[in-house]
């Protein structure tokens, strides 16, 4: 088991950072929970997908759950003291804008139903092919296509309805 964890931990950590943002306070916890979840889930692993896909599914679900929990905490406290809000020197303007765009996309993912968010995260954030998403999630390929289409449509509507978001994401 330790060899499996050593082999999969780096890619699971990269996926967690991609889904949460490198500076998110829960990244390390999500990686740890995912590794524990992987060990606990290995007896149920049926080999219907590759072990890395199985691990990525675990980390994706853990990361999305952490984002939803963080959003609930922020709603309870009216968004007081957002840890991602910080002033940056003018020389880092582009880096700050890029991080704002990434955070906006992550926030948009939070507005989707879980299945759509998970599917779109696999496809866009982790770069899985449609077939790999179907294999990792255990749903038919047409369901994956439908979820991606519905998620993109919902996101497009939200972006188009918000001029600030359209400008930030440079959508015309």
Tab-separated table of N, CA and C in Angstrom:
chain	number	residue	atom	x	y	z
A	1	UNK	N	0.821	-1.188	0.000
A	1	UNK	CA	0.000	0.000	0.000
A	1	UNK	C	0.868	1.255	0.000
A	2	UNK	N	1.984	1.218	0.723
A	2	UNK	CA	2.820	2.416	0.788
A	2	UNK	C	3.386	2.778	-0.580
A	3	UNK	N	3.700	1.774	-1.409
A	3	UNK	CA	4.202	2.059	-2.760
A	3	UNK	C	3.114	2.690	-3.619
A	4	UNK	N	1.898	2.238	-3.468
A	4	UNK	CA	0.772	2.807	-4.218
A	4	UNK	C	0.572	4.265	-3.807
A	5	UNK	N	0.614	4.527	-2.501
A	5	UNK	CA	0.436	5.891	-2.017
A	5	UNK	C	1.567	6.799	-2.488
A	6	UNK	N	2.797	6.306	-2.452
A	6	UNK	CA	3.931	7.111	-2.923
A	6	UNK	C	3.799	7.430	-4.401
A	7	UNK	N	3.273	6.501	-5.157
A	7	UNK	CA	3.124	6.716	-6.599
A	7	UNK	C	1.981	7.674	-6.919
A	8	UNK	N	0.893	7.597	-6.173
A	8	UNK	CA	-0.298	8.393	-6.482
A	8	UNK	C	-0.371	9.735	-5.752
A	9	UNK	N	0.321	9.873	-4.635
A	9	UNK	CA	0.225	11.094	-3.830
A	9	UNK	C	0.579	12.361	-4.608
A	10	UNK	N	1.652	12.387	-5.403
A	10	UNK	CA	1.956	13.637	-6.118
A	10	UNK	C	0.853	14.079	-7.078
A	11	UNK	N	0.287	13.155	-7.819
A	11	UNK	CA	-0.780	13.537	-8.752
A	11	UNK	C	-2.050	13.920	-7.997
A	12	UNK	N	-2.309	13.300	-6.869
A	12	UNK	CA	-3.475	13.663	-6.064
A	12	UNK	C	-3.294	15.061	-5.474
A	13	UNK	N	-2.080	15.388	-5.050
A	13	UNK	CA	-1.801	16.723	-4.513
A	13	UNK	C	-1.944	17.776	-5.605
A	14	UNK	N	-1.445	17.487	-6.808
A	14	UNK	CA	-1.597	18.426	-7.927
A	14	UNK	C	-3.069	18.660	-8.245
A	15	UNK	N	-3.845	17.593	-8.245
A	15	UNK	CA	-5.278	17.721	-8.528
A	15	UNK	C	-5.963	18.564	-7.454
A	16	UNK	N	-5.626	18.345	-6.197
A	16	UNK	CA	-6.238	19.126	-5.113
A	16	UNK	C	-5.881	20.604	-5.252
A	17	UNK	N	-4.616	20.900	-5.561
A	17	UNK	CA	-4.209	22.299	-5.746
A	17	UNK	C	-4.899	22.915	-6.948
A	18	UNK	N	-5.089	22.144	-8.006
A	18	UNK	CA	-5.781	22.655	-9.196
A	18	UNK	C	-7.246	22.957	-8.897
A	19	UNK	N	-7.876	22.095	-8.152
A	19	UNK	CA	-9.297	22.255	-7.866
A	19	UNK	C	-9.581	23.303	-6.799
A	20	UNK	N	-8.680	23.439	-5.826
A	20	UNK	CA	-8.913	24.359	-4.722
A	20	UNK	C	-8.166	25.681	-4.871
A	21	UNK	N	-7.062	25.659	-5.573
A	21	UNK	CA	-6.165	26.808	-5.603
A	21	UNK	C	-5.018	26.512	-4.657
A	22	UNK	N	-3.817	26.837	-5.080
A	22	UNK	CA	-2.631	26.472	-4.304
A	22	UNK	C	-2.635	27.073	-2.901
A	23	UNK	N	-3.253	28.236	-2.729
A	23	UNK	CA	-3.234	28.916	-1.434
A	23	UNK	C	-4.441	28.586	-0.555
A	24	UNK	N	-5.326	27.735	-1.032
A	24	UNK	CA	-6.519	27.397	-0.248
A	24	UNK	C	-6.081	26.732	1.056
A	25	UNK	N	-6.670	27.143	2.176
A	25	UNK	CA	-6.221	26.609	3.471
A	25	UNK	C	-6.492	25.116	3.677
A	26	UNK	N	-7.359	24.522	2.878
A	26	UNK	CA	-7.710	23.118	3.072
A	26	UNK	C	-6.985	22.157	2.138
A	27	UNK	N	-6.036	22.637	1.342
A	27	UNK	CA	-5.378	21.766	0.363
A	27	UNK	C	-4.739	20.564	1.041
A	28	UNK	N	-3.931	20.793	2.067
A	28	UNK	CA	-3.248	19.675	2.727
A	28	UNK	C	-4.231	18.701	3.350
A	29	UNK	N	-5.301	19.238	3.951
A	29	UNK	CA	-6.320	18.366	4.548
A	29	UNK	C	-7.004	17.514	3.491
A	30	UNK	N	-7.306	18.119	2.332
A	30	UNK	CA	-7.970	17.378	1.263
A	30	UNK	C	-7.064	16.263	0.749
A	31	UNK	N	-5.780	16.558	0.600
A	31	UNK	CA	-4.839	15.521	0.138
A	31	UNK	C	-4.795	14.384	1.151
A	32	UNK	N	-4.683	14.731	2.425
A	32	UNK	CA	-4.635	13.705	3.458
A	32	UNK	C	-5.926	12.886	3.493
A	33	UNK	N	-7.075	13.566	3.449
A	33	UNK	CA	-8.357	12.850	3.439
A	33	UNK	C	-8.465	11.948	2.217
A	34	UNK	N	-7.962	12.422	1.098
A	34	UNK	CA	-8.033	11.641	-0.138
A	34	UNK	C	-7.163	10.395	-0.048
A	35	UNK	N	-5.982	10.544	0.521
A	35	UNK	CA	-5.104	9.381	0.666
A	35	UNK	C	-5.714	8.354	1.620
A	36	UNK	N	-6.289	8.837	2.709
A	36	UNK	CA	-6.968	7.935	3.645
A	36	UNK	C	-8.163	7.277	2.957
A	37	UNK	N	-8.928	8.081	2.220
A	37	UNK	CA	-10.073	7.543	1.485
A	37	UNK	C	-9.663	6.500	0.461
A	38	UNK	N	-8.527	6.732	-0.185
A	38	UNK	CA	-8.032	5.760	-1.166
A	38	UNK	C	-7.709	4.434	-0.487
A	39	UNK	N	-6.990	4.496	0.631
A	39	UNK	CA	-6.641	3.271	1.361
A	39	UNK	C	-7.910	2.542	1.803
A	40	UNK	N	-8.877	3.283	2.320
A	40	UNK	CA	-10.110	2.656	2.793
A	40	UNK	C	-10.942	2.092	1.650
A	41	UNK	N	-10.813	2.681	0.455
A	41	UNK	CA	-11.625	2.258	-0.687
A	41	UNK	C	-10.978	1.152	-1.513
A	42	UNK	N	-9.716	0.874	-1.294
A	42	UNK	CA	-9.041	-0.139	-2.104
A	42	UNK	C	-9.742	-1.501	-2.084
A	43	UNK	N	-10.294	-1.958	-0.960
A	43	UNK	CA	-10.993	-3.250	-0.996
A	43	UNK	C	-12.205	-3.258	-1.940
A	44	UNK	N	-12.809	-2.087	-2.168
A	44	UNK	CA	-13.964	-2.015	-3.061
A	44	UNK	C	-13.555	-1.737	-4.512
A	45	UNK	N	-12.281	-1.493	-4.765
A	45	UNK	CA	-11.813	-1.198	-6.121
A	45	UNK	C	-12.000	-2.440	-6.984
A	46	UNK	N	-12.801	-2.279	-8.044
A	46	UNK	CA	-13.153	-3.415	-8.908
A	46	UNK	C	-12.338	-3.457	-10.185
A	47	UNK	N	-11.474	-2.507	-10.385
A	47	UNK	CA	-10.642	-2.508	-11.581
A	47	UNK	C	-11.371	-2.071	-12.831
A	48	UNK	N	-12.518	-1.409	-12.688
A	48	UNK	CA	-13.269	-0.941	-13.854
A	48	UNK	C	-12.627	0.278	-14.493
A	49	UNK	N	-11.705	0.902	-13.766
A	49	UNK	CA	-10.918	2.006	-14.302
A	49	UNK	C	-9.508	1.832	-13.750
A	50	UNK	N	-8.600	2.670	-14.198
A	50	UNK	CA	-7.236	2.556	-13.683
A	50	UNK	C	-7.181	3.082	-12.257
A	51	UNK	N	-6.174	2.646	-11.523
A	51	UNK	CA	-6.025	3.111	-10.147
A	51	UNK	C	-5.809	4.624	-10.075
A	52	UNK	N	-5.021	5.235	-10.986
A	52	UNK	CA	-4.914	6.706	-10.948
A	52	UNK	C	-6.254	7.411	-11.172
A	53	UNK	N	-7.111	6.875	-12.047
A	53	UNK	CA	-8.439	7.469	-12.238
A	53	UNK	C	-9.292	7.311	-10.989
A	54	UNK	N	-9.198	6.160	-10.372
A	54	UNK	CA	-9.917	5.907	-9.125
A	54	UNK	C	-9.478	6.915	-8.059
A	55	UNK	N	-8.173	7.129	-7.949
A	55	UNK	CA	-7.625	8.088	-6.978
A	55	UNK	C	-8.054	9.511	-7.312
A	56	UNK	N	-8.072	9.852	-8.600
A	56	UNK	CA	-8.465	11.214	-8.981
A	56	UNK	C	-9.935	11.470	-8.676
A	57	UNK	N	-10.734	10.448	-8.762
A	57	UNK	CA	-12.143	10.610	-8.420
A	57	UNK	C	-12.305	10.900	-6.930
A	58	UNK	N	-11.527	10.214	-6.121
A	58	UNK	CA	-11.579	10.433	-4.680
A	58	UNK	C	-11.145	11.845	-4.336
A	59	UNK	N	-10.028	12.303	-4.906
A	59	UNK	CA	-9.525	13.640	-4.588
A	59	UNK	C	-10.459	14.715	-5.147
A	60	UNK	N	-11.058	14.484	-6.301
A	60	UNK	CA	-11.988	15.463	-6.860
A	60	UNK	C	-13.192	15.634	-5.953
A	61	UNK	N	-13.744	14.544	-5.507
A	61	UNK	CA	-14.896	14.630	-4.605
A	61	UNK	C	-14.527	15.298	-3.288
A	62	UNK	N	-13.367	14.965	-2.758
A	62	UNK	CA	-12.938	15.583	-1.498
A	62	UNK	C	-12.708	17.080	-1.675
A	63	UNK	N	-12.108	17.473	-2.788
A	63	UNK	CA	-11.833	18.893	-3.034
A	63	UNK	C	-13.126	19.672	-3.232
A	64	UNK	N	-14.039	19.142	-4.008
A	64	UNK	CA	-15.311	19.833	-4.216
A	64	UNK	C	-16.100	19.928	-2.908
A	65	UNK	N	-16.059	18.876	-2.108
A	65	UNK	CA	-16.742	18.916	-0.807
A	65	UNK	C	-16.107	19.974	0.097
A	66	UNK	N	-14.785	20.092	0.059
A	66	UNK	CA	-14.106	21.108	0.872
A	66	UNK	C	-14.502	22.510	0.415
A	67	UNK	N	-14.613	22.717	-0.889
A	67	UNK	CA	-15.030	24.029	-1.396
A	67	UNK	C	-16.454	24.344	-0.953
A	68	UNK	N	-17.356	23.358	-1.016
A	68	UNK	CA	-18.738	23.592	-0.592
A	68	UNK	C	-18.794	23.895	0.906
A	69	UNK	N	-18.002	23.164	1.711
A	69	UNK	CA	-17.972	23.445	3.154
A	69	UNK	C	-17.438	24.849	3.415
A	70	UNK	N	-16.387	25.240	2.700
A	70	UNK	CA	-15.821	26.582	2.871
A	70	UNK	C	-16.844	27.646	2.485
A	71	UNK	N	-17.589	27.401	1.422
A	71	UNK	CA	-18.624	28.357	1.018
A	71	UNK	C	-19.705	28.488	2.086
A	72	UNK	N	-20.091	27.380	2.683
A	72	UNK	CA	-21.081	27.430	3.759
A	72	UNK	C	-20.545	28.221	4.947
A	73	UNK	N	-19.279	27.997	5.304
A	73	UNK	CA	-18.664	28.762	6.396
A	73	UNK	C	-18.649	30.242	6.067
A	74	UNK	N	-18.278	30.567	4.828
A	74	UNK	CA	-18.223	31.977	4.427
A	74	UNK	C	-19.605	32.611	4.451
A	75	UNK	N	-20.628	31.885	4.042
A	75	UNK	CA	-21.986	32.420	4.081
A	75	UNK	C	-22.420	32.678	5.511
A	76	UNK	N	-22.047	31.796	6.421
A	76	UNK	CA	-22.414	31.968	7.829
A	76	UNK	C	-21.760	33.202	8.427
A	77	UNK	N	-20.549	33.468	8.016
A	77	UNK	CA	-19.814	34.597	8.575
A	77	UNK	C	-19.802	35.797	7.651
A	78	UNK	N	-20.717	35.797	6.673
A	78	UNK	CA	-20.859	36.904	5.724
A	78	UNK	C	-19.556	37.244	5.016
A	79	UNK	N	-18.750	36.229	4.754
A	79	UNK	CA	-17.522	36.450	3.990
A	79	UNK	C	-16.479	37.275	4.708
A	80	UNK	N	-16.521	37.355	6.008
A	80	UNK	CA	-15.553	38.173	6.743
A	80	UNK	C	-14.151	37.619	6.583
A	81	UNK	N	-13.208	38.524	6.313
A	81	UNK	CA	-11.781	38.201	6.243
A	81	UNK	C	-11.465	37.064	5.279
A	82	UNK	N	-11.751	37.246	4.022
A	82	UNK	CA	-11.434	36.261	2.986
A	82	UNK	C	-9.919	36.091	2.911
A	83	UNK	N	-9.394	34.877	3.147
A	83	UNK	CA	-7.949	34.684	3.156
A	83	UNK	C	-7.310	34.886	1.787
A	84	UNK	N	-8.105	34.844	0.728
A	84	UNK	CA	-7.529	35.033	-0.602
A	84	UNK	C	-7.461	36.497	-0.995
A	85	UNK	N	-8.073	37.409	-0.204
A	85	UNK	CA	-8.001	38.835	-0.490
A	85	UNK	C	-6.667	39.352	-0.012
A	86	UNK	N	-5.898	39.895	-0.931
A	86	UNK	CA	-4.640	40.488	-0.526
A	86	UNK	C	-4.212	41.523	-1.547
A	87	UNK	N	-3.507	42.513	-1.053
A	87	UNK	CA	-2.969	43.555	-1.925
A	87	UNK	C	-1.672	43.031	-2.515
A	88	UNK	N	-1.471	43.251	-3.795
A	88	UNK	CA	-0.246	42.813	-4.446
A	88	UNK	C	0.466	44.019	-5.014
A	89	UNK	N	1.776	43.989	-5.024
A	89	UNK	CA	2.519	45.076	-5.639
A	89	UNK	C	2.177	45.168	-7.117
A	90	UNK	N	2.232	46.366	-7.688
A	90	UNK	CA	1.881	46.528	-9.101
A	90	UNK	C	2.649	45.605	-10.033
A	91	UNK	N	3.851	45.210	-9.679
A	91	UNK	CA	4.627	44.335	-10.554
A	91	UNK	C	4.021	42.936	-10.670
A	92	UNK	N	3.129	42.605	-9.764
A	92	UNK	CA	2.490	41.287	-9.788
A	92	UNK	C	1.051	41.370	-10.295
A	93	UNK	N	0.711	42.450	-10.962
A	93	UNK	CA	-0.667	42.674	-11.414
A	93	UNK	C	-1.205	41.512	-12.250
A	94	UNK	N	-0.436	41.052	-13.197
A	94	UNK	CA	-0.918	39.969	-14.055
A	94	UNK	C	-1.146	38.692	-13.263
A	95	UNK	N	-0.268	38.398	-12.322
A	95	UNK	CA	-0.429	37.191	-11.508
A	95	UNK	C	-1.690	37.279	-10.655
A	96	UNK	N	-1.960	38.449	-10.126
A	96	UNK	CA	-3.153	38.643	-9.308
A	96	UNK	C	-4.405	38.492	-10.163
A	97	UNK	N	-4.395	39.099	-11.340
A	97	UNK	CA	-5.549	38.978	-12.242
A	97	UNK	C	-5.782	37.520	-12.639
A	98	UNK	N	-4.710	36.811	-12.909
A	98	UNK	CA	-4.840	35.400	-13.275
A	98	UNK	C	-5.438	34.597	-12.125
A	99	UNK	N	-4.994	34.870	-10.904
A	99	UNK	CA	-5.544	34.159	-9.747
A	99	UNK	C	-7.007	34.517	-9.539
A	100	UNK	N	-7.366	35.772	-9.774
A	100	UNK	CA	-8.778	36.165	-9.658
A	100	UNK	C	-9.630	35.426	-10.677
A	101	UNK	N	-9.111	35.278	-11.878
A	101	UNK	CA	-9.865	34.537	-12.899
A	101	UNK	C	-10.028	33.080	-12.493
A	102	UNK	N	-8.930	32.479	-12.007
A	102	UNK	CA	-9.020	31.076	-11.580
A	102	UNK	C	-10.013	30.925	-10.434
A	103	UNK	N	-9.972	31.834	-9.466
A	103	UNK	CA	-10.891	31.756	-8.331
A	103	UNK	C	-12.333	31.968	-8.786
A	104	UNK	N	-12.533	32.840	-9.764
A	104	UNK	CA	-13.883	33.042	-10.303
A	104	UNK	C	-14.405	31.769	-10.945
A	105	UNK	N	-13.540	31.084	-11.673
A	105	UNK	CA	-13.947	29.825	-12.312
A	105	UNK	C	-14.261	28.789	-11.234
A	106	UNK	N	-13.431	28.717	-10.193
A	106	UNK	CA	-13.704	27.772	-9.099
A	106	UNK	C	-15.041	28.099	-8.432
A	107	UNK	N	-15.298	29.382	-8.222
A	107	UNK	CA	-16.572	29.787	-7.611
A	107	UNK	C	-17.749	29.427	-8.511
A	108	UNK	N	-17.562	29.592	-9.811
A	108	UNK	CA	-18.621	29.203	-10.744
A	108	UNK	C	-18.897	27.711	-10.658
A	109	UNK	N	-17.850	26.906	-10.499
A	109	UNK	CA	-18.048	25.459	-10.345
A	109	UNK	C	-18.918	25.160	-9.130
A	110	UNK	N	-18.772	25.968	-8.088
A	110	UNK	CA	-19.551	25.753	-6.861
A	110	UNK	C	-21.039	25.961	-7.074
A	111	UNK	N	-21.424	26.685	-8.126
A	111	UNK	CA	-22.838	26.961	-8.363
A	111	UNK	C	-23.537	25.825	-9.107
A	112	UNK	N	-22.772	24.884	-9.610
A	112	UNK	CA	-23.331	23.778	-10.391
A	112	UNK	C	-23.765	22.630	-9.490
A	113	UNK	N	-24.702	21.810	-9.965
A	113	UNK	CA	-24.994	20.568	-9.238
A	113	UNK	C	-23.716	19.726	-9.140
A	114	UNK	N	-23.601	18.954	-8.086
A	114	UNK	CA	-22.366	18.197	-7.820
A	114	UNK	C	-21.907	17.347	-9.003
A	115	UNK	N	-22.826	16.635	-9.628
A	115	UNK	CA	-22.438	15.749	-10.729
A	115	UNK	C	-21.855	16.543	-11.892
A	116	UNK	N	-22.473	17.677	-12.202
A	116	UNK	CA	-21.968	18.515	-13.296
A	116	UNK	C	-20.620	19.124	-12.925
A	117	UNK	N	-20.486	19.596	-11.690
A	117	UNK	CA	-19.220	20.195	-11.257
A	117	UNK	C	-18.099	19.166	-11.286
A	118	UNK	N	-18.386	17.967	-10.805
A	118	UNK	CA	-17.380	16.907	-10.795
A	118	UNK	C	-16.958	16.556	-12.227
A	119	UNK	N	-17.929	16.400	-13.099
A	119	UNK	CA	-17.639	16.052	-14.490
A	119	UNK	C	-16.832	17.146	-15.175
A	120	UNK	N	-17.238	18.400	-14.995
A	120	UNK	CA	-16.520	19.506	-15.623
A	120	UNK	C	-15.118	19.656	-15.032
A	121	UNK	N	-14.968	19.410	-13.741
A	121	UNK	CA	-13.638	19.475	-13.123
A	121	UNK	C	-12.715	18.424	-13.717
A	122	UNK	N	-13.204	17.209	-13.882
A	122	UNK	CA	-12.391	16.172	-14.529
A	122	UNK	C	-11.981	16.612	-15.936
A	123	UNK	N	-12.948	17.104	-16.673
A	123	UNK	CA	-12.732	17.434	-18.087
A	123	UNK	C	-11.823	18.648	-18.268
A	124	UNK	N	-12.126	19.732	-17.566
A	124	UNK	CA	-11.432	20.998	-17.801
A	124	UNK	C	-10.216	21.173	-16.889
A	125	UNK	N	-10.408	20.962	-15.596
A	125	UNK	CA	-9.321	21.220	-14.649
A	125	UNK	C	-8.263	20.128	-14.716
A	126	UNK	N	-8.689	18.870	-14.740
A	126	UNK	CA	-7.731	17.769	-14.746
A	126	UNK	C	-7.378	17.288	-16.151
A	127	UNK	N	-8.104	17.758	-17.168
A	127	UNK	CA	-7.762	17.441	-18.557
A	127	UNK	C	-8.097	16.036	-19.017
A	128	UNK	N	-9.059	15.385	-18.378
A	128	UNK	CA	-9.456	14.047	-18.801
A	128	UNK	C	-10.211	14.117	-20.122
A	129	UNK	N	-10.077	13.066	-20.929
A	129	UNK	CA	-10.909	12.948	-22.123
A	129	UNK	C	-12.318	12.562	-21.669
A	130	UNK	N	-13.299	12.692	-22.573
A	130	UNK	CA	-14.669	12.310	-22.217
A	130	UNK	C	-14.731	10.840	-21.806
A	131	UNK	N	-13.995	10.005	-22.516
A	131	UNK	CA	-13.984	8.574	-22.200
A	131	UNK	C	-13.378	8.329	-20.819
A	132	UNK	N	-12.313	9.066	-20.495
A	132	UNK	CA	-11.684	8.911	-19.183
A	132	UNK	C	-12.614	9.391	-18.071
A	133	UNK	N	-13.367	10.446	-18.328
A	133	UNK	CA	-14.328	10.927	-17.335
A	133	UNK	C	-15.398	9.863	-17.109
A	134	UNK	N	-15.897	9.294	-18.178
A	134	UNK	CA	-16.916	8.246	-18.060
A	134	UNK	C	-16.376	7.069	-17.259
A	135	UNK	N	-15.149	6.691	-17.546
A	135	UNK	CA	-14.537	5.572	-16.836
A	135	UNK	C	-14.328	5.913	-15.362
A	136	UNK	N	-13.849	7.111	-15.078
A	136	UNK	CA	-13.568	7.504	-13.695
A	136	UNK	C	-14.836	7.661	-12.866
A	137	UNK	N	-15.906	8.142	-13.488
A	137	UNK	CA	-17.139	8.375	-12.738
A	137	UNK	C	-18.100	7.192	-12.774
A	138	UNK	N	-17.851	6.269	-13.687
A	138	UNK	CA	-18.720	5.102	-13.765
A	138	UNK	C	-20.077	5.383	-14.378
A	139	UNK	N	-20.148	6.400	-15.238
A	139	UNK	CA	-21.403	6.710	-15.921
A	139	UNK	C	-21.191	6.574	-17.423
A	140	UNK	N	-22.269	6.392	-18.190
A	140	UNK	CA	-22.146	6.253	-19.634
A	140	UNK	C	-21.565	7.516	-20.281
A	141	UNK	N	-20.903	7.325	-21.412
A	141	UNK	CA	-20.279	8.424	-22.137
A	141	UNK	C	-21.291	9.520	-22.481
A	142	UNK	N	-22.482	9.143	-22.890
A	142	UNK	CA	-23.495	10.152	-23.228
A	142	UNK	C	-23.918	10.964	-21.998
A	143	UNK	N	-23.903	10.358	-20.836
A	143	UNK	CA	-24.204	11.096	-19.610
A	143	UNK	C	-23.114	12.124	-19.348
A	144	UNK	N	-21.864	11.741	-19.570
A	144	UNK	CA	-20.744	12.674	-19.414
A	144	UNK	C	-20.910	13.842	-20.377
A	145	UNK	N	-21.204	13.536	-21.630
A	145	UNK	CA	-21.402	14.597	-22.627
A	145	UNK	C	-22.522	15.545	-22.201
A	146	UNK	N	-23.612	14.978	-21.713
A	146	UNK	CA	-24.749	15.771	-21.290
A	146	UNK	C	-24.381	16.660	-20.099
A	147	UNK	N	-23.686	16.089	-19.132
A	147	UNK	CA	-23.297	16.875	-17.956
A	147	UNK	C	-22.348	18.017	-18.332
A	148	UNK	N	-21.412	17.744	-19.216
A	148	UNK	CA	-20.486	18.794	-19.653
A	148	UNK	C	-21.253	19.901	-20.377
A	149	UNK	N	-22.157	19.512	-21.261
A	149	UNK	CA	-22.947	20.490	-22.012
A	149	UNK	C	-23.807	21.330	-21.077
A	150	UNK	N	-24.496	20.680	-20.145
A	150	UNK	CA	-25.340	21.404	-19.199
A	150	UNK	C	-24.511	22.343	-18.312
A	151	UNK	N	-23.357	21.868	-17.877
A	151	UNK	CA	-22.493	22.697	-17.030
A	151	UNK	C	-21.989	23.908	-17.792
A	152	UNK	N	-21.552	23.701	-19.023
A	152	UNK	CA	-21.059	24.827	-19.832
A	152	UNK	C	-22.169	25.838	-20.103
A	153	UNK	N	-23.359	25.334	-20.388
A	153	UNK	CA	-24.491	26.227	-20.641
A	153	UNK	C	-24.812	27.054	-19.398
A	154	UNK	N	-24.851	26.405	-18.254
A	154	UNK	CA	-25.156	27.116	-17.008
A	154	UNK	C	-24.081	28.156	-16.699
A	155	UNK	N	-22.829	27.791	-16.888
A	155	UNK	CA	-21.743	28.738	-16.627
A	155	UNK	C	-21.779	29.907	-17.600
A	156	UNK	N	-22.046	29.602	-18.851
A	156	UNK	CA	-22.123	30.668	-19.863
A	156	UNK	C	-23.216	31.677	-19.490
A	157	UNK	N	-24.364	31.176	-19.050
A	157	UNK	CA	-25.462	32.069	-18.655
A	157	UNK	C	-25.066	32.945	-17.466
A	158	UNK	N	-24.406	32.348	-16.496
A	158	UNK	CA	-23.991	33.123	-15.316
A	158	UNK	C	-22.963	34.186	-15.688
A	159	UNK	N	-22.050	33.833	-16.549
A	159	UNK	CA	-21.017	34.788	-16.965
A	159	UNK	C	-21.632	35.923	-17.769
A	160	UNK	N	-22.506	35.581	-18.704
A	160	UNK	CA	-23.137	36.607	-19.535
A	160	UNK	C	-24.040	37.529	-18.717
A	161	UNK	N	-24.603	37.030	-17.621
A	161	UNK	CA	-25.502	37.836	-16.797
A	161	UNK	C	-24.749	38.786	-15.861
A	162	UNK	N	-23.449	38.597	-15.722
A	162	UNK	CA	-22.655	39.405	-14.803
A	162	UNK	C	-21.562	40.145	-15.575
A	163	UNK	N	-21.753	41.437	-15.867
A	163	UNK	CA	-20.768	42.191	-16.649
A	163	UNK	C	-19.377	42.196	-16.016
A	164	UNK	N	-19.308	42.267	-14.681
A	164	UNK	CA	-18.003	42.250	-14.014
A	164	UNK	C	-17.287	40.927	-14.270
A	165	UNK	N	-18.027	39.837	-14.151
A	165	UNK	CA	-17.461	38.507	-14.384
A	165	UNK	C	-17.062	38.349	-15.839
A	166	UNK	N	-17.890	38.841	-16.763
A	166	UNK	CA	-17.550	38.782	-18.189
A	166	UNK	C	-16.257	39.525	-18.469
A	167	UNK	N	-16.095	40.681	-17.856
A	167	UNK	CA	-14.862	41.461	-18.065
A	167	UNK	C	-13.664	40.761	-17.438
A	168	UNK	N	-13.835	40.220	-16.234
A	168	UNK	CA	-12.736	39.536	-15.547
A	168	UNK	C	-12.259	38.314	-16.328
A	169	UNK	N	-13.219	37.568	-16.872
A	169	UNK	CA	-12.886	36.353	-17.614
A	169	UNK	C	-12.626	36.639	-19.091
A	170	UNK	N	-12.724	37.913	-19.455
A	170	UNK	CA	-12.458	38.354	-20.828
A	170	UNK	C	-13.328	37.634	-21.838
A	171	UNK	N	-14.631	37.546	-21.517
A	171	UNK	CA	-15.613	36.904	-22.385
A	171	UNK	C	-16.353	37.996	-23.144
A	172	UNK	N	-16.465	37.808	-24.444
A	172	UNK	CA	-17.181	38.802	-25.253
A	172	UNK	C	-18.533	38.288	-25.668
